[in-house]
Amino acid sequence: MTTENKEQLDETRIFINGTVLTLDADNRTTEAVAVRNGRIEAVGTSKEVKQQITGQSHIVDLQGQTVIPGFIEAHGHFPLSGLDAVGVNLNSPPIGSKTCISEVIEALKKKATGMEKGKWVFGQGYDDTNLAEKRLLVRAELDEVSTDHPVFVNHISGHLGTANSLALEAAGFDAQTPDPEGGVICRDAETGELTGELEETANFMVCQLATNLTVDENQAVIKWAVEDYARNGVTTVQSGFTDETLFTGLSAASQFGQIPLRVVIWPDAELSEKMITGKFETESHNTELFQIGAAKIIGDGSIQGYTAYLTEPYHTAYKNDRDYRGYPVTERKVMAELVKKFHRAGMQIAIHGNGDATIDDIIYAVDAAQKECPREDHRHMLIHCQTARHDQLDEMKRLGITPSFFSAHAYYWGDRHYNIFLGPERACRQNPARSALEKGIRFSIHLDTPVTPINPLLLVWSAVNRLSTGGNPIGEDERISALQALRATTIDAAWQIFQEDNRGSIEVGKLADLVILSENPLTVDKTQIKDIRVEQTFVGGRSVYQRIQDSA
């Protein structure tokens, strides 16, 4: 710790004359909070908290602004949003600017210009359903970008991608290569030649090659992501599917002070197995800023990528197959064995499940594990849980499974879920947060960054309003209140990862992870929540972001 940082922690920081939303068990609202040595020392009225003032105190007059606990990323893939620092952002509106395939190709060509021959050209965020052509990219188009560089673009879902000829060659894929388990190497229906399109595990294999970065590139990615998260008020970030290489890099970056945010790691199945068998040492990695969390299992894919596994066919036929329901990445029997293994070892488990057929498989696996080895408070998580039916929510409550809903889907893909992927009925019951509340199920909500930008206030707005980018309501019956949505991004998200005793609410003794907002999300018009500004972000009482004030 530097002398400067130690001095910042040793002083008392007193916030007065504000609106402090504690989000404690009573949802108490007060005026002031005092921080010392990185923890909350007092909470109360301005008069009460001023009693903590000493010669070392730094007084912050909030002038009516609102203080909340720091946002907790309930599920995401830190620091992958930072890939924009070294790759090409191919997002369409409302996230980016690409509206057609020619604009995507031109952006990739521009990136390739002047690069050392043989170096990967990587792009992320392109969305076929948001481009004028309404189709996926193919190999021939990426060969137009370059025949000197392997080129790979990752779909916005993260579950699909397209590679050029050199990239396919680098991965060892040709027309005779069998599909990997849980994935598809797409082929032309007539010629059998590779189209360049990749799904699930095949996509992950090429994506790993494309993002094998240099030390300098990795540092640029982390720096970009830290700044992005901090300016949006996120104090606890998550690396939600972490292999050994990424784990080691993030642990080192945290220890060397390159990540001033709290990091929660969800190791992938391979790394989790090494941990429970003692082949990977964990104790030295756990610090106040870096914690190892749940074992992560991928159950299926993405609804907007047509790889989520549904019990009923997609609303619009995929490749003219009206019976197509997607497919599991991890088959039921394999998932059950993985869940039993980690459950017996005492690990918490987080399982990605978008389609209701995969949610059935997850429920089956947890039920089998509980019957074999009952655990009272495992808090196994069902991540995304987008198409959960009411009967599945009942089973989740019975088994103690806690969902994390991808509530921002109503905004980013709501119209297309309604018209293309799921149809009206399933689209409107997607991410059933209100139903979960009514059944007494505790849950979080998340953005799955970099699938969508890290913007918790837009996430809260989306859960409250459930409006699409077209302004259409998508499932009004599943709307929740601003208070409920705030809790789902703070104290309930902390509870979900067994961290509720040290973060998630503003209470004496907890970590001083705080965010100052320009307005109160509980009193502003609910349609304006996403327009609230983050003024300042604190981690352990130390400022990691401060908005530059307008000169006017």
Coordinates of C-alpha atoms in Angstrom, one line a residue:
M1 CA 0.0 0.0 0.0
T2 CA 1.4 3.4 -0.9
T3 CA 1.7 6.2 1.6
E4 CA -1.0 8.2 -0.2
N5 CA -3.5 5.3 -0.1
K6 CA -2.8 4.7 3.6
E7 CA -3.4 8.3 4.4
Q8 CA -6.7 8.2 2.5
L9 CA -7.8 5.2 4.5
D10 CA -6.7 6.6 7.9
E11 CA -8.7 9.8 7.6
T12 CA -12.4 10.0 8.3
R13 CA -14.6 10.9 5.4
I14 CA -17.9 12.4 6.6
F15 CA -20.8 12.6 4.1
I16 CA -23.6 15.0 5.3
N17 CA -26.7 16.8 4.1
G18 CA -27.7 14.1 1.6
T19 CA -30.2 11.2 1.1
V20 CA -28.6 8.0 2.2
L21 CA -30.4 4.9 1.0
T22 CA -29.0 2.3 3.4
L23 CA -30.9 -0.7 1.8
D24 CA -30.6 -2.4 5.1
A25 CA -33.2 -4.9 6.4
D26 CA -35.6 -2.0 7.1
N27 CA -34.7 0.0 3.9
R28 CA -33.9 2.9 6.2
T29 CA -33.3 6.4 4.6
T30 CA -31.1 8.9 6.5
E31 CA -28.9 11.9 5.9
A32 CA -25.2 11.1 6.6
V33 CA -22.5 8.5 6.8
A34 CA -19.0 8.5 8.3
V35 CA -16.2 6.3 6.9
R36 CA -12.9 5.5 8.6
N37 CA -10.1 3.0 7.6
G38 CA -12.2 1.8 4.7
R39 CA -15.3 0.9 6.7
I40 CA -18.5 2.5 7.7
E41 CA -18.2 4.0 11.1
A42 CA -21.6 5.8 11.6
V43 CA -24.9 6.2 9.8
G44 CA -27.6 8.7 10.8
T45 CA -28.7 12.3 10.7
S46 CA -26.1 14.9 9.8
K47 CA -26.1 16.1 13.4
E48 CA -25.4 12.6 14.7
V49 CA -22.7 11.8 12.2
K50 CA -20.9 15.2 12.7
Q51 CA -19.9 13.9 16.1
Q52 CA -17.4 11.7 14.3
I53 CA -15.5 14.7 12.9
T54 CA -11.8 15.0 13.9
G55 CA -8.9 17.0 12.7
Q56 CA -8.3 14.3 10.0
S57 CA -11.8 14.3 8.8
H58 CA -12.7 15.2 5.2
I59 CA -16.2 16.7 5.0
V60 CA -18.3 16.0 1.9
D61 CA -21.4 18.2 1.8
L62 CA -23.8 16.2 -0.5
Q63 CA -26.1 19.2 -1.0
G64 CA -29.1 16.9 -1.3
Q65 CA -27.5 14.2 -3.5
T66 CA -28.1 10.6 -2.9
V67 CA -25.7 7.9 -1.5
I68 CA -26.3 4.2 -2.1
P69 CA -24.2 1.1 -1.6
G70 CA -21.9 0.4 -4.5
F71 CA -23.4 -1.6 -7.3
I72 CA -22.5 -5.3 -7.3
E73 CA -22.2 -7.1 -10.7
A74 CA -24.3 -10.1 -10.1
H75 CA -23.1 -11.8 -13.3
G76 CA -20.6 -10.6 -15.9
H77 CA -17.3 -11.2 -17.5
F78 CA -14.9 -8.6 -16.2
P79 CA -12.6 -7.4 -17.8
L80 CA -13.9 -8.4 -21.3
S81 CA -15.6 -5.1 -22.0
G82 CA -12.1 -3.8 -22.1
L83 CA -11.4 -5.7 -25.3
D84 CA -12.7 -2.6 -27.0
A85 CA -9.3 -1.1 -26.1
V86 CA -7.5 -3.6 -28.5
G87 CA -10.3 -4.9 -30.7
V88 CA -13.1 -3.5 -32.8
N89 CA -16.5 -2.5 -31.3
L90 CA -19.1 -3.8 -33.8
N91 CA -22.2 -3.1 -31.8
S92 CA -25.3 -1.6 -33.5
P93 CA -27.6 1.0 -32.0
P94 CA -28.5 1.6 -29.2
I95 CA -25.0 0.5 -28.0
G96 CA -22.9 1.2 -31.1
S97 CA -23.1 2.6 -34.6
K98 CA -23.0 -0.4 -37.1
T99 CA -26.1 -0.7 -39.2
C100 CA -25.1 -3.0 -42.0
I101 CA -22.5 -5.6 -42.9
S102 CA -20.5 -3.3 -45.1
E103 CA -19.9 -1.0 -42.1
V104 CA -18.7 -4.0 -40.0
I105 CA -16.3 -5.1 -42.8
E106 CA -14.9 -1.6 -43.2
A107 CA -14.3 -1.2 -39.5
L108 CA -12.4 -4.5 -39.5
K109 CA -10.3 -3.5 -42.6
K110 CA -9.4 -0.3 -40.9
K111 CA -8.1 -2.2 -37.8
A112 CA -6.1 -4.6 -40.0
T113 CA -4.4 -1.8 -41.9
G114 CA -0.8 -1.4 -40.7
M115 CA -0.9 -4.4 -38.3
E116 CA 2.0 -6.8 -38.2
K117 CA 1.3 -9.7 -40.6
G118 CA -0.2 -12.7 -38.9
K119 CA -1.6 -10.8 -35.9
W120 CA -5.3 -11.5 -35.1
V121 CA -8.0 -9.0 -36.0
F122 CA -10.7 -9.3 -33.4
G123 CA -14.1 -7.7 -33.2
Q124 CA -17.0 -8.1 -30.7
G125 CA -20.6 -7.1 -30.3
Y126 CA -22.1 -7.6 -33.8
D127 CA -25.8 -8.5 -33.9
D128 CA -27.2 -10.0 -37.0
T129 CA -30.8 -9.1 -36.1
N130 CA -29.8 -5.5 -35.8
L131 CA -28.1 -5.2 -39.2
A132 CA -29.9 -4.3 -42.4
E133 CA -29.2 -7.7 -43.9
K134 CA -30.6 -9.6 -40.9
R135 CA -28.0 -12.5 -41.2
L136 CA -24.8 -13.7 -39.8
L137 CA -21.4 -12.9 -41.3
V138 CA -19.7 -15.7 -43.3
R139 CA -16.1 -16.7 -43.9
A140 CA -15.9 -15.2 -47.4
E141 CA -16.7 -11.7 -46.1
L142 CA -14.0 -11.9 -43.4
D143 CA -11.6 -13.1 -46.1
E144 CA -12.3 -9.8 -47.8
V145 CA -11.0 -8.1 -44.6
S146 CA -7.7 -9.8 -44.8
T147 CA -5.9 -12.8 -46.2
D148 CA -2.8 -11.9 -44.1
H149 CA -4.4 -12.0 -40.7
P150 CA -6.7 -14.4 -39.0
V151 CA -9.9 -12.6 -38.4
F152 CA -12.6 -13.4 -35.8
V153 CA -15.7 -11.6 -34.8
N154 CA -17.7 -12.5 -31.7
H155 CA -21.5 -12.2 -31.8
I156 CA -23.1 -9.9 -29.2
S157 CA -24.4 -13.0 -27.4
G158 CA -20.9 -14.3 -26.9
H159 CA -22.1 -17.7 -28.0
L160 CA -21.6 -17.4 -31.8
G161 CA -18.8 -16.1 -34.0
T162 CA -17.5 -16.0 -37.5
A163 CA -13.9 -16.7 -38.6
N164 CA -12.0 -16.2 -41.8
S165 CA -10.0 -18.9 -43.5
L166 CA -6.8 -18.2 -41.7
A167 CA -8.6 -18.2 -38.3
L168 CA -10.2 -21.6 -39.1
E169 CA -6.9 -23.0 -40.1
A170 CA -5.3 -21.7 -36.9
A171 CA -7.9 -23.6 -34.9
G172 CA -7.3 -26.7 -37.0
F173 CA -10.9 -26.7 -38.4
D174 CA -11.6 -28.0 -41.9
A175 CA -14.5 -29.8 -43.7
Q176 CA -13.5 -33.1 -42.1
T177 CA -13.3 -31.8 -38.5
P178 CA -16.1 -33.2 -36.3
D179 CA -18.2 -30.8 -34.2
P180 CA -16.8 -30.5 -30.7
E181 CA -19.1 -31.6 -27.9
G182 CA -21.6 -28.9 -27.1
G183 CA -20.8 -26.9 -30.2
V184 CA -21.2 -26.6 -34.0
I185 CA -18.8 -25.9 -36.8
C186 CA -21.3 -24.7 -39.5
R187 CA -21.1 -26.1 -43.0
D188 CA -22.7 -25.2 -46.3
A189 CA -25.7 -27.5 -46.7
E190 CA -24.8 -28.3 -50.3
T191 CA -21.0 -28.4 -50.5
G192 CA -20.1 -29.3 -46.9
E193 CA -17.5 -26.5 -46.9
L194 CA -17.1 -24.4 -43.7
T195 CA -19.1 -21.2 -43.7
G196 CA -17.0 -19.7 -41.0
E197 CA -19.9 -19.6 -38.6
L198 CA -19.2 -21.2 -35.2
E199 CA -21.5 -22.0 -32.3
E200 CA -20.9 -22.5 -28.6
T201 CA -17.8 -24.6 -27.7
A202 CA -16.5 -24.3 -31.3
N203 CA -16.8 -20.5 -31.0
F204 CA -15.1 -20.5 -27.6
M205 CA -12.1 -22.4 -29.0
V206 CA -11.4 -19.8 -31.7
C207 CA -12.3 -16.8 -29.4
Q208 CA -9.5 -18.0 -27.0
L209 CA -7.0 -17.9 -29.8
A210 CA -8.1 -14.5 -31.0
T211 CA -7.8 -13.0 -27.5
N212 CA -4.4 -14.4 -26.6
L213 CA -3.1 -11.0 -25.8
T214 CA 0.3 -9.6 -25.0
V215 CA 1.1 -8.2 -21.5
D216 CA 0.7 -4.6 -22.7
E217 CA -2.6 -5.5 -24.4
N218 CA -3.9 -7.2 -21.3
Q219 CA -3.0 -4.2 -19.2
A220 CA -4.9 -1.9 -21.6
V221 CA -8.0 -4.2 -21.4
I222 CA -8.0 -4.1 -17.6
K223 CA -7.4 -0.3 -17.5
W224 CA -10.3 0.3 -19.9
A225 CA -12.6 -2.0 -18.0
V226 CA -11.8 -0.6 -14.6
E227 CA -12.5 2.9 -15.7
D228 CA -15.8 1.8 -17.4
Y229 CA -17.0 0.0 -14.3
A230 CA -16.0 2.7 -11.8
R231 CA -17.7 5.5 -13.7
N232 CA -20.9 3.5 -13.6
G233 CA -20.8 3.0 -9.9
V234 CA -19.8 -0.7 -9.8
T235 CA -17.6 -1.5 -6.8
T236 CA -17.7 -5.4 -7.0
V237 CA -17.1 -6.9 -10.4
Q238 CA -17.3 -10.5 -11.5
S239 CA -15.3 -12.7 -13.8
G240 CA -18.0 -15.2 -14.5
F241 CA -16.3 -18.0 -16.3
T242 CA -12.6 -17.9 -15.5
D243 CA -10.0 -20.3 -16.7
E244 CA -6.6 -20.7 -15.0
T245 CA -4.8 -18.2 -17.2
L246 CA -7.3 -15.5 -16.7
F247 CA -7.6 -16.3 -13.0
T248 CA -3.8 -15.9 -12.5
G249 CA -3.7 -12.7 -14.5
L250 CA -6.6 -11.1 -12.6
S251 CA -5.2 -12.1 -9.2
A252 CA -1.8 -10.5 -10.1
A253 CA -3.4 -7.4 -11.4
S254 CA -5.5 -7.1 -8.2
Q255 CA -2.5 -7.6 -5.9
F256 CA -0.4 -5.0 -7.9
G257 CA -3.2 -2.4 -7.5
Q258 CA -4.2 -2.4 -11.2
I259 CA -7.8 -3.3 -10.2
P260 CA -9.0 -1.0 -7.4
L261 CA -12.4 -2.7 -7.4
R262 CA -13.5 -5.8 -5.6
V263 CA -13.2 -8.9 -7.9
V264 CA -15.3 -12.1 -7.5
I265 CA -14.0 -15.0 -9.6
W266 CA -16.3 -17.8 -10.8
P267 CA -13.8 -20.5 -12.0
D268 CA -14.8 -22.7 -14.9
A269 CA -15.5 -26.4 -14.4
E270 CA -11.9 -27.4 -15.2
L271 CA -10.3 -24.9 -12.8
S272 CA -13.0 -25.7 -10.1
E273 CA -12.1 -29.4 -10.3
K274 CA -8.4 -28.5 -9.8
M275 CA -9.4 -26.4 -6.8
I276 CA -11.4 -29.1 -5.1
T277 CA -8.7 -31.8 -5.7
G278 CA -5.9 -29.6 -4.4
K279 CA -4.2 -29.3 -7.7
F280 CA -4.6 -25.5 -7.7
E281 CA -3.8 -23.5 -4.5
T282 CA -6.4 -20.9 -3.6
E283 CA -5.8 -19.6 -0.1
S284 CA -3.1 -17.1 -1.1
H285 CA -5.3 -15.5 -3.7
N286 CA -8.2 -14.5 -1.4
T287 CA -7.9 -10.9 -0.2
E288 CA -10.3 -8.1 0.7
L289 CA -10.3 -7.1 -3.0
F290 CA -10.2 -10.6 -4.6
Q291 CA -12.5 -13.6 -3.7
I292 CA -13.1 -17.0 -5.3
G293 CA -16.8 -17.7 -5.7
A294 CA -19.0 -20.3 -7.4
A295 CA -18.0 -23.0 -9.8
K296 CA -19.5 -22.0 -13.2
I297 CA -21.1 -24.4 -15.6
I298 CA -22.6 -23.6 -19.0
G299 CA -25.9 -25.3 -19.6
D300 CA -27.0 -23.9 -23.0
G301 CA -26.5 -20.9 -25.2
S302 CA -28.2 -17.7 -26.2
I303 CA -31.8 -17.0 -27.2
Q304 CA -30.9 -14.4 -29.7
G305 CA -28.2 -16.7 -31.1
Y306 CA -30.8 -19.6 -31.4
T307 CA -28.6 -21.8 -29.2
A308 CA -30.7 -21.6 -26.0
Y309 CA -32.4 -24.9 -25.3
L310 CA -36.2 -24.6 -25.2
T311 CA -39.0 -27.0 -24.5
E312 CA -41.0 -25.6 -27.4
P313 CA -39.7 -24.6 -30.8
Y314 CA -38.5 -21.0 -31.5
H315 CA -41.2 -18.6 -32.6
T316 CA -39.6 -18.1 -36.0
A317 CA -38.1 -21.2 -37.5
Y318 CA -34.3 -21.4 -37.5
K319 CA -32.9 -22.4 -40.9
N320 CA -36.4 -23.4 -41.9
D321 CA -36.6 -26.0 -39.2
R322 CA -40.0 -25.4 -37.4
D323 CA -39.2 -28.1 -34.8
Y324 CA -35.8 -26.6 -33.8
R325 CA -35.5 -25.9 -30.0
G326 CA -31.8 -25.3 -29.7
Y327 CA -29.6 -27.7 -27.8
P328 CA -27.7 -28.2 -24.5
V329 CA -24.0 -27.3 -24.3
T330 CA -23.8 -29.6 -21.3
E331 CA -26.1 -32.7 -21.5
R332 CA -28.3 -33.5 -18.5
K333 CA -26.3 -36.5 -17.3
V334 CA -23.0 -34.7 -17.6
M335 CA -24.4 -31.7 -15.8
A336 CA -25.8 -33.8 -13.0
E337 CA -22.4 -35.4 -12.4
L338 CA -20.6 -32.0 -12.4
V339 CA -23.2 -30.5 -10.0
K340 CA -22.9 -33.6 -7.7
K341 CA -19.1 -33.3 -7.7
F342 CA -18.9 -29.6 -6.8
H343 CA -21.9 -29.9 -4.4
R344 CA -20.3 -32.7 -2.5
A345 CA -17.1 -30.6 -2.2
G346 CA -19.0 -27.8 -0.6
M347 CA -18.7 -25.4 -3.4
Q348 CA -21.4 -23.0 -4.5
I349 CA -22.4 -23.5 -8.1
A350 CA -23.6 -21.0 -10.8
I351 CA -25.2 -22.6 -13.9
H352 CA -25.9 -20.7 -17.1
G353 CA -29.4 -21.5 -18.2
N354 CA -31.4 -19.4 -20.7
G355 CA -33.9 -21.9 -22.2
D356 CA -36.5 -23.6 -20.1
A357 CA -35.4 -27.1 -21.2
T358 CA -32.0 -26.4 -19.8
I359 CA -33.6 -24.9 -16.6
D360 CA -35.3 -28.3 -16.3
D361 CA -31.9 -30.0 -16.5
I362 CA -30.5 -27.7 -13.9
I363 CA -33.3 -28.3 -11.5
Y364 CA -32.9 -32.1 -12.1
A365 CA -29.1 -31.8 -11.3
V366 CA -29.5 -29.8 -8.1
D367 CA -32.3 -32.1 -6.9
A368 CA -30.2 -35.2 -7.5
A369 CA -27.2 -33.5 -5.6
Q370 CA -29.4 -32.6 -2.7
K371 CA -30.9 -36.1 -2.4
E372 CA -27.4 -37.6 -2.4
C373 CA -25.8 -35.0 -0.1
P374 CA -28.2 -32.6 1.5
R375 CA -26.9 -29.0 2.2
E376 CA -29.1 -26.5 4.0
D377 CA -27.8 -23.2 2.5
H378 CA -25.9 -23.9 -0.7
R379 CA -27.3 -20.9 -2.7
H380 CA -26.7 -22.5 -6.0
M381 CA -27.4 -19.9 -8.7
L382 CA -29.4 -20.2 -11.9
I383 CA -27.8 -17.6 -14.2
H384 CA -30.0 -15.7 -16.7
C385 CA -33.1 -17.9 -16.0
Q386 CA -34.8 -16.0 -18.9
T387 CA -37.6 -18.4 -19.9
A388 CA -38.3 -19.9 -16.4
R389 CA -41.9 -21.1 -16.1
H390 CA -43.9 -20.8 -12.9
D391 CA -43.6 -24.5 -12.1
Q392 CA -39.8 -24.1 -12.4
L393 CA -39.8 -21.2 -10.0
D394 CA -41.7 -23.4 -7.5
E395 CA -39.0 -26.0 -7.8
M396 CA -36.3 -23.5 -7.5
K397 CA -37.8 -22.3 -4.2
R398 CA -38.1 -25.9 -2.9
L399 CA -34.5 -26.6 -3.7
G400 CA -33.0 -23.3 -2.6
I401 CA -31.9 -22.2 -6.0
T402 CA -31.5 -18.5 -6.4
P403 CA -31.9 -16.9 -9.9
S404 CA -30.1 -14.0 -11.4
F405 CA -32.3 -12.5 -14.1
F406 CA -31.0 -10.8 -17.3
S407 CA -33.6 -8.1 -17.0
A408 CA -32.0 -5.7 -19.5
H409 CA -33.1 -8.1 -22.3
A410 CA -36.5 -6.4 -22.3
Y411 CA -34.7 -3.2 -23.4
Y412 CA -32.1 -4.5 -25.8
W413 CA -33.9 -7.5 -27.4
G414 CA -37.5 -7.2 -26.2
D415 CA -39.1 -6.4 -29.6
R416 CA -37.1 -9.2 -31.3
H417 CA -38.0 -11.7 -28.6
Y418 CA -41.6 -10.8 -29.1
N419 CA -41.6 -11.0 -32.9
I420 CA -38.8 -13.4 -33.8
F421 CA -37.3 -15.6 -31.1
L422 CA -39.9 -16.4 -28.5
G423 CA -43.3 -14.9 -29.5
P424 CA -45.6 -12.7 -27.4
E425 CA -46.4 -15.1 -24.5
R426 CA -42.9 -16.3 -23.7
A427 CA -41.4 -12.8 -24.3
C428 CA -43.7 -11.2 -21.8
R429 CA -42.9 -13.7 -19.1
Q430 CA -39.2 -13.6 -19.7
N431 CA -37.1 -12.8 -16.6
P432 CA -40.0 -13.3 -14.3
A433 CA -38.8 -11.1 -11.4
R434 CA -42.3 -10.1 -10.1
S435 CA -43.4 -13.8 -10.0
A436 CA -40.2 -14.7 -8.1
L437 CA -40.9 -12.0 -5.6
E438 CA -44.5 -13.2 -5.1
K439 CA -43.2 -16.7 -4.5
G440 CA -40.7 -15.4 -1.9
I441 CA -37.6 -16.2 -4.0
R442 CA -34.6 -13.9 -3.4
F443 CA -32.8 -13.0 -6.7
S444 CA -30.4 -10.6 -8.3
I445 CA -30.4 -8.9 -11.8
H446 CA -27.4 -8.5 -14.1
L447 CA -26.1 -7.2 -17.4
D448 CA -23.8 -10.0 -18.5
T449 CA -21.2 -7.4 -19.6
P450 CA -19.8 -7.3 -22.3
V451 CA -23.0 -8.7 -23.8
T452 CA -24.6 -5.4 -22.7
P453 CA -22.7 -2.3 -21.4
I454 CA -22.1 -2.1 -17.7
N455 CA -24.8 0.4 -16.7
P456 CA -26.6 -0.6 -13.5
L457 CA -29.0 2.4 -13.6
L458 CA -30.2 1.3 -17.0
L459 CA -30.6 -2.2 -15.6
V460 CA -32.7 -0.9 -12.7
W461 CA -34.7 1.2 -15.1
S462 CA -35.3 -1.9 -17.3
A463 CA -36.5 -4.1 -14.4
V464 CA -38.9 -1.3 -13.3
N465 CA -40.2 -0.3 -16.7
R466 CA -39.7 -3.4 -19.0
L467 CA -39.7 -1.2 -22.1
S468 CA -38.0 -2.1 -25.4
T469 CA -35.8 0.1 -27.5
G470 CA -38.9 0.7 -29.6
G471 CA -40.7 2.0 -26.5
N472 CA -43.0 -1.1 -26.2
P473 CA -43.9 -2.7 -22.9
I474 CA -42.6 -6.3 -22.7
G475 CA -44.3 -8.1 -19.9
E476 CA -45.8 -5.4 -17.7
D477 CA -46.9 -8.0 -15.1
E478 CA -43.3 -8.8 -14.4
R479 CA -42.3 -5.2 -13.5
I480 CA -40.8 -4.6 -10.0
S481 CA -40.4 -1.4 -8.0
A482 CA -37.3 0.8 -8.0
L483 CA -36.6 -0.3 -4.4
Q484 CA -36.7 -4.0 -5.3
A485 CA -34.5 -3.4 -8.4
L486 CA -32.0 -1.5 -6.3
R487 CA -31.8 -4.2 -3.8
A488 CA -31.3 -6.8 -6.6
T489 CA -28.2 -4.9 -7.6
T490 CA -26.8 -4.4 -4.1
I491 CA -27.7 -6.3 -0.9
D492 CA -29.5 -9.2 -2.6
A493 CA -26.6 -9.6 -5.1
A494 CA -24.2 -9.5 -2.1
W495 CA -26.4 -12.2 -0.3
Q496 CA -26.3 -14.3 -3.4
I497 CA -22.5 -14.7 -3.2
F498 CA -22.3 -15.0 0.6
Q499 CA -20.9 -11.5 1.0
E500 CA -23.9 -9.8 2.7
D501 CA -22.1 -9.4 6.0
N502 CA -19.5 -7.1 4.5
R503 CA -21.1 -5.2 1.5
G504 CA -24.4 -4.4 -0.3
S505 CA -25.9 -2.1 2.3
I506 CA -24.8 1.0 4.3
E507 CA -24.4 -0.3 7.8
V508 CA -21.8 0.2 10.5
G509 CA -18.9 -2.1 10.2
K510 CA -19.4 -2.9 6.5
L511 CA -17.0 -2.0 3.7
A512 CA -17.3 1.6 2.6
D513 CA -18.2 0.9 -1.0
L514 CA -20.4 3.8 -1.8
V515 CA -21.8 5.7 -4.8
I516 CA -23.0 9.3 -5.0
L517 CA -25.9 9.8 -7.4
S518 CA -27.3 13.0 -8.9
E519 CA -30.8 12.1 -7.9
N520 CA -32.8 9.6 -5.8
P521 CA -33.9 6.5 -7.8
L522 CA -36.8 6.0 -5.4
T523 CA -38.3 9.4 -5.9
V524 CA -37.4 10.4 -9.5
D525 CA -40.0 9.6 -12.2
K526 CA -39.4 5.9 -12.9
T527 CA -39.0 6.5 -16.6
Q528 CA -36.0 8.8 -15.8
I529 CA -34.0 6.3 -13.6
K530 CA -31.6 5.5 -16.4
D531 CA -30.7 9.2 -16.8
I532 CA -29.5 9.6 -13.2
R533 CA -25.7 10.4 -13.2
V534 CA -23.0 8.7 -11.1
E535 CA -21.2 11.6 -9.5
Q536 CA -18.5 9.6 -7.5
T537 CA -17.6 6.0 -6.7
F538 CA -15.8 4.9 -3.5
V539 CA -14.2 1.5 -2.8
G540 CA -13.2 1.1 0.8
G541 CA -13.6 4.8 1.4
R542 CA -11.2 5.6 -1.5
S543 CA -12.5 7.5 -4.5
V544 CA -12.0 5.5 -7.7
Y545 CA -14.1 7.8 -9.9
Q546 CA -15.3 11.4 -9.8
R547 CA -17.4 12.9 -12.6
I548 CA -15.8 16.0 -14.1
Q549 CA -18.3 18.9 -13.5
D550 CA -19.5 21.0 -16.3
S551 CA -17.7 24.4 -16.5
A552 CA -21.0 26.2 -17.1

